[in-house]
Each structure stands twice: as C-alpha cells, then as structure tokens.
CSV table of C-alpha atoms and ligand atoms in Angstrom, one decimal:
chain,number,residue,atom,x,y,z
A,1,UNK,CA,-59.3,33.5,44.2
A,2,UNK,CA,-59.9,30.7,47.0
A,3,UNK,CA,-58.2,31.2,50.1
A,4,UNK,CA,-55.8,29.5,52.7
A,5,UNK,CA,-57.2,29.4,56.1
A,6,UNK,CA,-54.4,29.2,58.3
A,7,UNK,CA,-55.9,28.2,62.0
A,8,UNK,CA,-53.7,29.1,64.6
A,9,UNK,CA,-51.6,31.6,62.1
A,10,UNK,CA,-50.3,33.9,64.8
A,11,UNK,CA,-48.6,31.0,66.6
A,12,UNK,CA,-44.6,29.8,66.1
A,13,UNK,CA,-44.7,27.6,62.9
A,14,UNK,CA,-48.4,28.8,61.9
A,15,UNK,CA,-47.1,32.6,61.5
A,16,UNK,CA,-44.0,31.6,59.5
A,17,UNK,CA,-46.6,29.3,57.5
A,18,UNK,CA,-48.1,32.3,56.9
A,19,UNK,CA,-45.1,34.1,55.4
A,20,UNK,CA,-44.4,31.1,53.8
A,21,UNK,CA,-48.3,31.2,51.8
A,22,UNK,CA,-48.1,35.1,51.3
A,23,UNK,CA,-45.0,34.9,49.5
A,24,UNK,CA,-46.4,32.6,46.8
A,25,UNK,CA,-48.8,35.1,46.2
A,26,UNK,CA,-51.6,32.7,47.6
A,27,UNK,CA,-54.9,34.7,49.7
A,28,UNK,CA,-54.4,33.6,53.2
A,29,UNK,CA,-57.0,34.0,56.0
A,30,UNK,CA,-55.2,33.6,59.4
A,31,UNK,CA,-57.4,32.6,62.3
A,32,UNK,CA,-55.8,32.9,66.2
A,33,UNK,CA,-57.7,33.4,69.4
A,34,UNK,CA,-54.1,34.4,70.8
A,35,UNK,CA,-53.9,31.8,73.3
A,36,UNK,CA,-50.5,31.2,73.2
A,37,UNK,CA,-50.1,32.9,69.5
A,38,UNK,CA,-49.2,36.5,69.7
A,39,UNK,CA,-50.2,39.4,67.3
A,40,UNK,CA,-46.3,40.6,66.9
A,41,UNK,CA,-45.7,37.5,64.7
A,42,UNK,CA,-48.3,38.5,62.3
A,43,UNK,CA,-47.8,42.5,62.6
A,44,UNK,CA,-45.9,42.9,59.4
A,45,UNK,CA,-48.5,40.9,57.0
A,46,UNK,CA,-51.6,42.9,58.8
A,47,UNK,CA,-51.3,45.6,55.6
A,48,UNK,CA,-50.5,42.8,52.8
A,49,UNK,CA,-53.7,42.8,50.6
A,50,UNK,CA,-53.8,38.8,50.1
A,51,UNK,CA,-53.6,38.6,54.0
A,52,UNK,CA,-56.7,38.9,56.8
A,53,UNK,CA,-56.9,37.9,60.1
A,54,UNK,CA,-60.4,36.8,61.9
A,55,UNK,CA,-59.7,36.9,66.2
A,56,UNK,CA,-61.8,33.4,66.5
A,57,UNK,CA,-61.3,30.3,69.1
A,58,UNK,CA,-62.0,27.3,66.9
A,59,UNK,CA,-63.8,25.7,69.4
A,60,UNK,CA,-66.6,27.9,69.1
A,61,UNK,CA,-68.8,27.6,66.0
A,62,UNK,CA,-68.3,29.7,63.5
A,63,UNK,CA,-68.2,30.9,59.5
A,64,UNK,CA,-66.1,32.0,57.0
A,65,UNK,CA,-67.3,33.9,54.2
A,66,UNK,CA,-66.6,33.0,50.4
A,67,UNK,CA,-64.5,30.1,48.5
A,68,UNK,CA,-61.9,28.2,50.6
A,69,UNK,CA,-58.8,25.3,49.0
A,70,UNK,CA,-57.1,24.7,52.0
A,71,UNK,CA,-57.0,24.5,55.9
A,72,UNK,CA,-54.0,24.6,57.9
A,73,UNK,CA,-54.7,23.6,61.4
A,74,UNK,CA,-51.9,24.7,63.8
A,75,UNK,CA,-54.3,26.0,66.6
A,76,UNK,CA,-53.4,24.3,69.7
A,77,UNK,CA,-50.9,25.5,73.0
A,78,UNK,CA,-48.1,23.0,72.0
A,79,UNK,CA,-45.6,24.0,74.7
A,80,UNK,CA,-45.7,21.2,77.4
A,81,UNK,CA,-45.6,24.7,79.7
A,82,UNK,CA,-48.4,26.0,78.1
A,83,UNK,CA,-50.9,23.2,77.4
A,84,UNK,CA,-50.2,21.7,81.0
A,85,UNK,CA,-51.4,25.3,82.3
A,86,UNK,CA,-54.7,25.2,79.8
A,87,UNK,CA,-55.1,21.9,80.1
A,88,UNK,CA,-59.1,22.1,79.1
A,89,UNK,CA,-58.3,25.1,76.0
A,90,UNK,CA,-56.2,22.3,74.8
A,91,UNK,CA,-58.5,19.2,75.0
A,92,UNK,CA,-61.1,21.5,73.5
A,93,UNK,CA,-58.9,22.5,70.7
A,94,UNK,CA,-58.3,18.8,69.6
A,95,UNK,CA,-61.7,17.5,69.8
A,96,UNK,CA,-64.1,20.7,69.3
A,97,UNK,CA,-61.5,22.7,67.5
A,98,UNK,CA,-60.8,20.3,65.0
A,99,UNK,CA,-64.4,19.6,64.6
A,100,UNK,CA,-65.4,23.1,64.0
A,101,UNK,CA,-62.9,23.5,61.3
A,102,UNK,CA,-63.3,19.9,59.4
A,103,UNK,CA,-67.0,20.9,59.0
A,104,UNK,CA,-65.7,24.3,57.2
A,105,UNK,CA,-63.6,21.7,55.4
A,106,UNK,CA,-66.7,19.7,54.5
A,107,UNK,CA,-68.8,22.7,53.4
A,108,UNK,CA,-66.6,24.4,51.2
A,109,UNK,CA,-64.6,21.2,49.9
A,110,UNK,CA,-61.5,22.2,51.0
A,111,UNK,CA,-58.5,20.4,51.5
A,112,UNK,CA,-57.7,19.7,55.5
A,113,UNK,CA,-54.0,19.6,57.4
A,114,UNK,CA,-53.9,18.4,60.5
A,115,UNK,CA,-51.0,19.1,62.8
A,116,UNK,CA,-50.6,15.6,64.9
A,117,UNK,CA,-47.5,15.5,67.2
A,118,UNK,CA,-44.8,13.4,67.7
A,119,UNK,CA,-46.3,13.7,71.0
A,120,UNK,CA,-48.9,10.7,70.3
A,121,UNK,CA,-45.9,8.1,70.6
A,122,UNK,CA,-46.2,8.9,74.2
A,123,UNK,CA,-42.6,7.6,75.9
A,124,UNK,CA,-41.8,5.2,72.7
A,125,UNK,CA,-41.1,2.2,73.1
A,126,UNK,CA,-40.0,2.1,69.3
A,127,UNK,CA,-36.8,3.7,68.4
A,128,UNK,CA,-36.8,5.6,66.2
A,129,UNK,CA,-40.6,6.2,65.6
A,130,UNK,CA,-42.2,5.3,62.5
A,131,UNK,CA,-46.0,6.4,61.2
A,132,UNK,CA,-46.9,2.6,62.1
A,133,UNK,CA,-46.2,2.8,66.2
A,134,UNK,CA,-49.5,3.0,68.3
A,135,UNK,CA,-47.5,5.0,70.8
A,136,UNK,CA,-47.2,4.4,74.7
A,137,UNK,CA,-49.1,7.6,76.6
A,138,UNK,CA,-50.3,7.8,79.9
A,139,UNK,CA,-54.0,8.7,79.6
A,140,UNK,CA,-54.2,10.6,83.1
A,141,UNK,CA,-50.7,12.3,83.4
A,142,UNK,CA,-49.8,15.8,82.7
A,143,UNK,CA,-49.2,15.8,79.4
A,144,UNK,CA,-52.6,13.5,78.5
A,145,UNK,CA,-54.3,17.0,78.0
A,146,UNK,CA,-52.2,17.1,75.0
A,147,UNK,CA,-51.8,14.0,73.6
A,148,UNK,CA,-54.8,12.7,74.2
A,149,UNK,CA,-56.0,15.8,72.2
A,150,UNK,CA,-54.1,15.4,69.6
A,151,UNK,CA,-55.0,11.3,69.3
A,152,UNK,CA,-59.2,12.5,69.4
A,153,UNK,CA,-57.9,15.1,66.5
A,154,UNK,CA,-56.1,12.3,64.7
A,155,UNK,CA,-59.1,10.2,65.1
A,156,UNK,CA,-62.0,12.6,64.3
A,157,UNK,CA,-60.2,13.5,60.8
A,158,UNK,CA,-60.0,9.7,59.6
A,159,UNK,CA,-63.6,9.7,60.8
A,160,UNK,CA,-64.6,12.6,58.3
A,161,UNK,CA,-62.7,11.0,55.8
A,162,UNK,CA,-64.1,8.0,56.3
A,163,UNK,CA,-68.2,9.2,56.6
A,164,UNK,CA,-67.8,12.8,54.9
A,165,UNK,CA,-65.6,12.2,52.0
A,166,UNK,CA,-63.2,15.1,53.7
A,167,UNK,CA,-59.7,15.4,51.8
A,168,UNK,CA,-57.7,15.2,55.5
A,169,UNK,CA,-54.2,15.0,55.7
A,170,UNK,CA,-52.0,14.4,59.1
A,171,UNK,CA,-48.8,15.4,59.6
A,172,UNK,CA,-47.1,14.9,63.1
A,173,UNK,CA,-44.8,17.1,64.2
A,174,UNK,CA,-41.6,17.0,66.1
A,175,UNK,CA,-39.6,19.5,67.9
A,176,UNK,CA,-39.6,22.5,66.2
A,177,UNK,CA,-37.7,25.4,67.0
A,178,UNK,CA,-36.4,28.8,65.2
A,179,UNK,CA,-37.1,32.8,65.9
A,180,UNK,CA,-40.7,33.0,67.1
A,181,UNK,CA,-40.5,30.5,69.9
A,182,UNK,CA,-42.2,32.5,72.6
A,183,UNK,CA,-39.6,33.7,74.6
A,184,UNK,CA,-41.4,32.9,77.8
A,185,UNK,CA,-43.1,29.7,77.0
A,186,UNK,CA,-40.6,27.2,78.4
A,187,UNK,CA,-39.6,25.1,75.5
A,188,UNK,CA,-36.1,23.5,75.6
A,189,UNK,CA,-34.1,25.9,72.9
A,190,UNK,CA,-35.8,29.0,73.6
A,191,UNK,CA,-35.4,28.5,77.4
A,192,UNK,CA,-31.5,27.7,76.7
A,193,UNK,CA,-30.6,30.2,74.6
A,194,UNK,CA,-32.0,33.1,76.6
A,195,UNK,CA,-30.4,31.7,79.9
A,196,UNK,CA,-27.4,31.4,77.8
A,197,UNK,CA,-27.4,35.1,76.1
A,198,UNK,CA,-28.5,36.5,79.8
A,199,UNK,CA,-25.2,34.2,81.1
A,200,UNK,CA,-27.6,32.7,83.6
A,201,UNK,CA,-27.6,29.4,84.4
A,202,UNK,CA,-28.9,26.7,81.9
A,203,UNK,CA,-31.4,24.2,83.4
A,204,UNK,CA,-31.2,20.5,82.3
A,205,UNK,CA,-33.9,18.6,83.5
A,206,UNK,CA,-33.2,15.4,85.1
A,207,UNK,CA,-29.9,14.1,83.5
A,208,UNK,CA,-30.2,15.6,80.6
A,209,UNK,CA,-29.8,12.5,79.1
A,210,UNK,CA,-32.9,12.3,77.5
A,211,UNK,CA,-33.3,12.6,73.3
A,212,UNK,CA,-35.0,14.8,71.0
A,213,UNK,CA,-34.3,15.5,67.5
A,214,UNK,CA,-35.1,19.4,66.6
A,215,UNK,CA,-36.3,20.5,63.3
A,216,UNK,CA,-35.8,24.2,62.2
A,217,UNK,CA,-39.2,26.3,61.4
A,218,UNK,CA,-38.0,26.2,58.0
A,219,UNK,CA,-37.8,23.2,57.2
A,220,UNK,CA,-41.3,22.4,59.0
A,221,UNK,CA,-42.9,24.9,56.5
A,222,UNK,CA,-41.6,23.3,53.7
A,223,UNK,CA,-43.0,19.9,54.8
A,224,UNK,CA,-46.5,21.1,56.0
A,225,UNK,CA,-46.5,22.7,52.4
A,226,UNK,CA,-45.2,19.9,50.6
A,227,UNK,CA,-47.9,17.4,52.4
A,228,UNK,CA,-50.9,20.1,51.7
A,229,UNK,CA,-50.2,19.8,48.1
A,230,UNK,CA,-49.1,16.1,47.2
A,231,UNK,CA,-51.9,13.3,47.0
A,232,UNK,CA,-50.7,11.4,50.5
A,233,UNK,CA,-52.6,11.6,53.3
A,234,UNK,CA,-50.7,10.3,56.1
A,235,UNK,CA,-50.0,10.3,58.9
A,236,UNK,CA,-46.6,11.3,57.9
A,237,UNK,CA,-43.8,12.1,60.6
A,238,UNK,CA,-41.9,15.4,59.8
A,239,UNK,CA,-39.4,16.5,61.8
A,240,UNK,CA,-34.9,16.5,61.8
A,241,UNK,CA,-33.8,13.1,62.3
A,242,UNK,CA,-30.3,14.4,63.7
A,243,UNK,CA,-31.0,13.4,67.6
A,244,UNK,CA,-29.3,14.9,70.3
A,245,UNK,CA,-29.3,14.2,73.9
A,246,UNK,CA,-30.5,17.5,76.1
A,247,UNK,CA,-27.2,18.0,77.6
A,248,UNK,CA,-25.4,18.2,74.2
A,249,UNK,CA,-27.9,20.8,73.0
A,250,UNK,CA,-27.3,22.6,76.3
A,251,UNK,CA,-23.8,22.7,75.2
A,252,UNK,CA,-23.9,23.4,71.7
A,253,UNK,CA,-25.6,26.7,72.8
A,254,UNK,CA,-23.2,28.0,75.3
A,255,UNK,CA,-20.7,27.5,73.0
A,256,UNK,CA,-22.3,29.3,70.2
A,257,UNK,CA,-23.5,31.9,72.4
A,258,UNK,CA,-20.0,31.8,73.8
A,259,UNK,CA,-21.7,32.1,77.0
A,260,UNK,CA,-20.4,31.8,80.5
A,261,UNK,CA,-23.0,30.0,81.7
A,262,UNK,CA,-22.9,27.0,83.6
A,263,UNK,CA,-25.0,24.0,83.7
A,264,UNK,CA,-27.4,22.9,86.7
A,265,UNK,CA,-29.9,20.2,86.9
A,266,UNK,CA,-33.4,20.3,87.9
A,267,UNK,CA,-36.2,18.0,88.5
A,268,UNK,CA,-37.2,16.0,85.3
A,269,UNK,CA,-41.0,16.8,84.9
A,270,UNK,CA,-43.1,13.8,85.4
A,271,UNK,CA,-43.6,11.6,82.2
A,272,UNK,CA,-41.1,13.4,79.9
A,273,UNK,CA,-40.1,11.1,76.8
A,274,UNK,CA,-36.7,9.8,77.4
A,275,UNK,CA,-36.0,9.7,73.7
A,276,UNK,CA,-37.6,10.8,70.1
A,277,UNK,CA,-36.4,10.6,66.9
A,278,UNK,CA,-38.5,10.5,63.6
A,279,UNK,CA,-38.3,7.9,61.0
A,280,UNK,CA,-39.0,10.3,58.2
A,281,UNK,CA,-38.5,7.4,55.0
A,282,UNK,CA,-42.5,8.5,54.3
A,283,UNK,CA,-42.1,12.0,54.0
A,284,UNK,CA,-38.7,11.5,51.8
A,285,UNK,CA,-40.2,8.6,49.5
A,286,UNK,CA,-43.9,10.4,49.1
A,287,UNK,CA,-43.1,14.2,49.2
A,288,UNK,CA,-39.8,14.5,48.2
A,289,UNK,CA,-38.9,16.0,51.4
A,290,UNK,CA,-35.9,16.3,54.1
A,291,UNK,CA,-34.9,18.9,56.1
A,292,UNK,CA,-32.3,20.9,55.0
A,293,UNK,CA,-30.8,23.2,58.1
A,294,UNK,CA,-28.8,21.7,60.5
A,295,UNK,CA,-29.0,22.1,64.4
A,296,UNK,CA,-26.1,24.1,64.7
A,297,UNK,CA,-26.8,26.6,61.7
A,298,UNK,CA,-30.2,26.8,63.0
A,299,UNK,CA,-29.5,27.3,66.7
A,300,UNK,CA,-27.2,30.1,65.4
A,301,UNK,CA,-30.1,31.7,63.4
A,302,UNK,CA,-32.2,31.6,66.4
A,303,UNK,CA,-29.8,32.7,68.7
A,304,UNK,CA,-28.9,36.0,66.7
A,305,UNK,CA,-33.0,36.4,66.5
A,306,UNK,CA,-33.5,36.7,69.9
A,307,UNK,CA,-30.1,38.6,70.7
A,308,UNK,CA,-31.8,41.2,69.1
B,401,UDP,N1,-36.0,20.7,79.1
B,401,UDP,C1,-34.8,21.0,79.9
B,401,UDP,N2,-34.7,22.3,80.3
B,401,UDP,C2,-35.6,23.3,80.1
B,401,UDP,C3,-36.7,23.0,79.3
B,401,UDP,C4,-36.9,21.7,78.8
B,401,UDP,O1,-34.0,20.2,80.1
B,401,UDP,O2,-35.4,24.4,80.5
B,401,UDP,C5,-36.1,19.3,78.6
B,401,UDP,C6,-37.4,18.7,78.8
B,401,UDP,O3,-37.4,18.0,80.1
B,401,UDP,C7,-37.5,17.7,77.7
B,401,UDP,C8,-36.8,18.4,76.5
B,401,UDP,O4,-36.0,19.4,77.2
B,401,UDP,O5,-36.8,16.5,78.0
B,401,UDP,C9,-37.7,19.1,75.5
B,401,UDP,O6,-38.6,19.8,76.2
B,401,UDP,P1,-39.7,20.8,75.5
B,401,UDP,O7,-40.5,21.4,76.6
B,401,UDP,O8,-39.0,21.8,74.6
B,401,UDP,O9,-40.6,19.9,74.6
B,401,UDP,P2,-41.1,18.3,74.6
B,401,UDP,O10,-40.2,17.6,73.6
B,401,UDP,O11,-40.9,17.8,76.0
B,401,UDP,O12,-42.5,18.4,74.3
C-alpha cells in the first residue's frame, strides 16, 4: 500500500494530521527534524504498524524508499516567536524544503499539499481576505523570514505544476489553535490560557484591538484532508471566519478559565496585522467544507488540555 508522507508530522496541526490519516487506516510516513515539532505529539502512534517516522530536515536532500500517493507539507516554524528566532531554518524551509519534497513528488507521482499562510496577505488591505488578494508584506521586516518563505513556496509549487506536470495543491492557513500548541512558543491562545490557568497576568499586545479569526485543529484537519483528496488546486483559504478582536479573546479565556487574572498591555510587535479574517466561499463551494467548532467550545477543549 502507497504511503502518506506527512512533512513536518510531529508539529501542532501536522501531528493531529497524523492521527487524523492513521485512523483511516491509511500508511503514513511522518517526517520532522524537530525544529519546533516535538516527539511527545507523535509518541503514541510510534508502535502503530501503518505509522514510521524518518528524523530528516527537508532542506537537505534526501530519499524515501517505495510507493508514495500523497505529501503533506506542514514543515516550517509557524509561530511569529519561533520563525522570527530561526529566521534562516525558515526561509530554507520555504524555498529548499519545499523543493526537496516537490521533487519526491515528481519522482514518485504523488499528489503535493502545500501549507501557504494567511500570513502572505501581509497587513491586508482587503477585508476580509479572499484567494484573489496579492497581499501587502513588508519584504525586510521581522516577519519577511516567514512570509516571504511561504510566497517563494507558493511560487515554486505553481512552477512544478507548470514545467513538471506536479499535482500541487495550496492551502493557506489561518490561526490555528487547539491542544498541541507548544506551550512555550508564544502564540496568542496558548500564551493566554496558560497565563490565565497560572492566574498571572494576560499580555495584550498594543491595544488589543487588532483581529484574528481562530480555527480549531480540527477543523483544519478536515480541510487539509478534504483539499488533498478533491480535484481543486487552489490556493484555497481555510481557516474560522468568526473574527474576534485580541482583547475579546483575552477575555473569553479568563472567563472560561474563571481566572483571576488581569489584563496588561504590552508593546505591539513591529508589523503585526491589524486585522484577518478568511473569505472561505472557495473552500465551502469546491470541498464541501466549513468549520464546525466554535471559539468558545474550542478554547474550552484546549484549555482543559493544558490544565492537565
Ligand atoms: N498577541 C498578544 N499577546 C500574546 C501573544 C500574541 O496580544 O501574548 C497578539 C499578537 O500581537 C497578534 C495576535 O495576538 O496580534 C496573534 O498573535 P500570534 O503570535 O498568535 O499569531 P499571528 O497571527 O500574529 O501570526
């Protein structure tokens, strides 16, 4: 039977793709130089006989043995903590990483994800964000490591397409949150809902004004899946379009939590989008898609994972 490579697998959403893949019975290879992925998340599939794991940064050449369908590539630091620390691991990732992998794709005819970001909108100028927007991204600031990764990626895949005949698909992905997150890795919900279980004090950045619009890990699985097996290509946005300002999530959680934290505001990091929210008519007309979990029920979900 042909396998699933799943490139970043021990990562947030790749590890729950993972789970996702094993449970349908499907042979999944998971791939993770551990970066920012961690071996925890893929402890309990390490004795499942349809699963293997190959210790590998993508952006170094190398093979896989025997028949591959399908590659998943999730392999990148996506926390703006993370990827602003390794800014060159991430560049690499996007252009080399993504290169590596496409020419696996090419070789054994396989079928190629791509995990874009919501991230290549830049600060939108378009509200909400459809497939169609160019995006508005500083090239040299602190998060350019990123997105200007993930455009390259974006770019490189169309290319195969185009010249190679590759079967490439895009998907760009918004906030994403659920149990997982690494607890150290500075993302908005995990960073809140820790301060808020620990009853320390919850940090808005800036005003807290700013917009996001967070989709539960779930859900994301079920898109990734849903675009890796329908016949568009994309780019297709997938992501919750229930938006919420910062402050409001910072409050939703202290409230479920019913912690007795208080709110205090720091710096806003330098080029932080003041608003994002997906247009996700695409992914509803083409895969038959929508999220399904709500912020609050899935804040509550991730709140009781990391309580314990
Ligand atoms: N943020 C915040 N407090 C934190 C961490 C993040 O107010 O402790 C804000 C951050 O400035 C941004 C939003 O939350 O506006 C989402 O940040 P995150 O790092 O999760 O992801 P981003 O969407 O910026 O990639």
């Amino acid at each position: 039977m042909a396998k699933i490579i799943v490139a970043g697998g021990a990562g947030f959403i790749g590890s729950h793709l993972c789970d996702f893949l094993i449970e349908k019975r499907e042979k999944v290879l998971c791939i993770d130089n551990f970066i920012t992925g961690s071996k925890k998340n893929i402890e309990h599939l390490l004795k499942n006989e349809n699963f293997s794991f190959l210790e590998q940064n993508i952006s170094e050449k190398f093979n896989v043995e025997g028949e591959i369908k399908q590659i998943y590539n999730l392999a990148s630091p996506a926390s703006p903590v993370d990827y602003q620390e390794k800014p060159l691991e991430t560049l690499e990732a996007g252009s080399l990483g993504v290169k590596n992998l496409l020419e696996i794709a090419k070789e054994k005819k396989a079928v190629y994800l791509f995990a874009s970001t919501s991230e290549i909108y830049g600060n939108p100028l378009e509200h909400p964000q459809k497939e169609s927007y160019w995006g508005n991204v500083n090239s040299v600031g602190p998060r350019s490591c990123y997105d200007e990764a993930k455009r390259f990626g974006e770019a490189l895949c169309v290319s195969y397409r185009k010249v190679h005949k590759t079967d490439v698909k895009i998907a760009r992905i918004f906030n994403t949150y659920g149990p997982r997150l690494a607890k150290d890795d500075g993302r908005v919900v995990s960073n809140f809902i820790i301060q808020a279980l620990e009853n320390k004090p919850i940090t808005v950045y800036g005003k807290g004004n700013q917009t996001r619009s967070f989709c539960y890990v779930s859900d994301m699985v079920t898109g990734l899946f849903a675009l890796m097996n329908s016949q568009e290509k994309g780019p297709v946005n997938l992501g919750n379009p229930q938006e919420t300002t910062i402050l409001e999530l910072a409050e939703k959680i202290i409230s479920i939590t019913k912690s007795s934290s208080k709110i205090i505001y720091n710096d806003l990091p330098v080029d932080d989008p003041e608003r994002r929210l997906p247009d996700i008519s695409l992914a509803k007309k083409t895969l038959n898609w929508q999220p399904n979990i709500g912020l609050e029920e899935g804040l509550r979900k991730t709140s009781s994972y990391f309580n314990k």
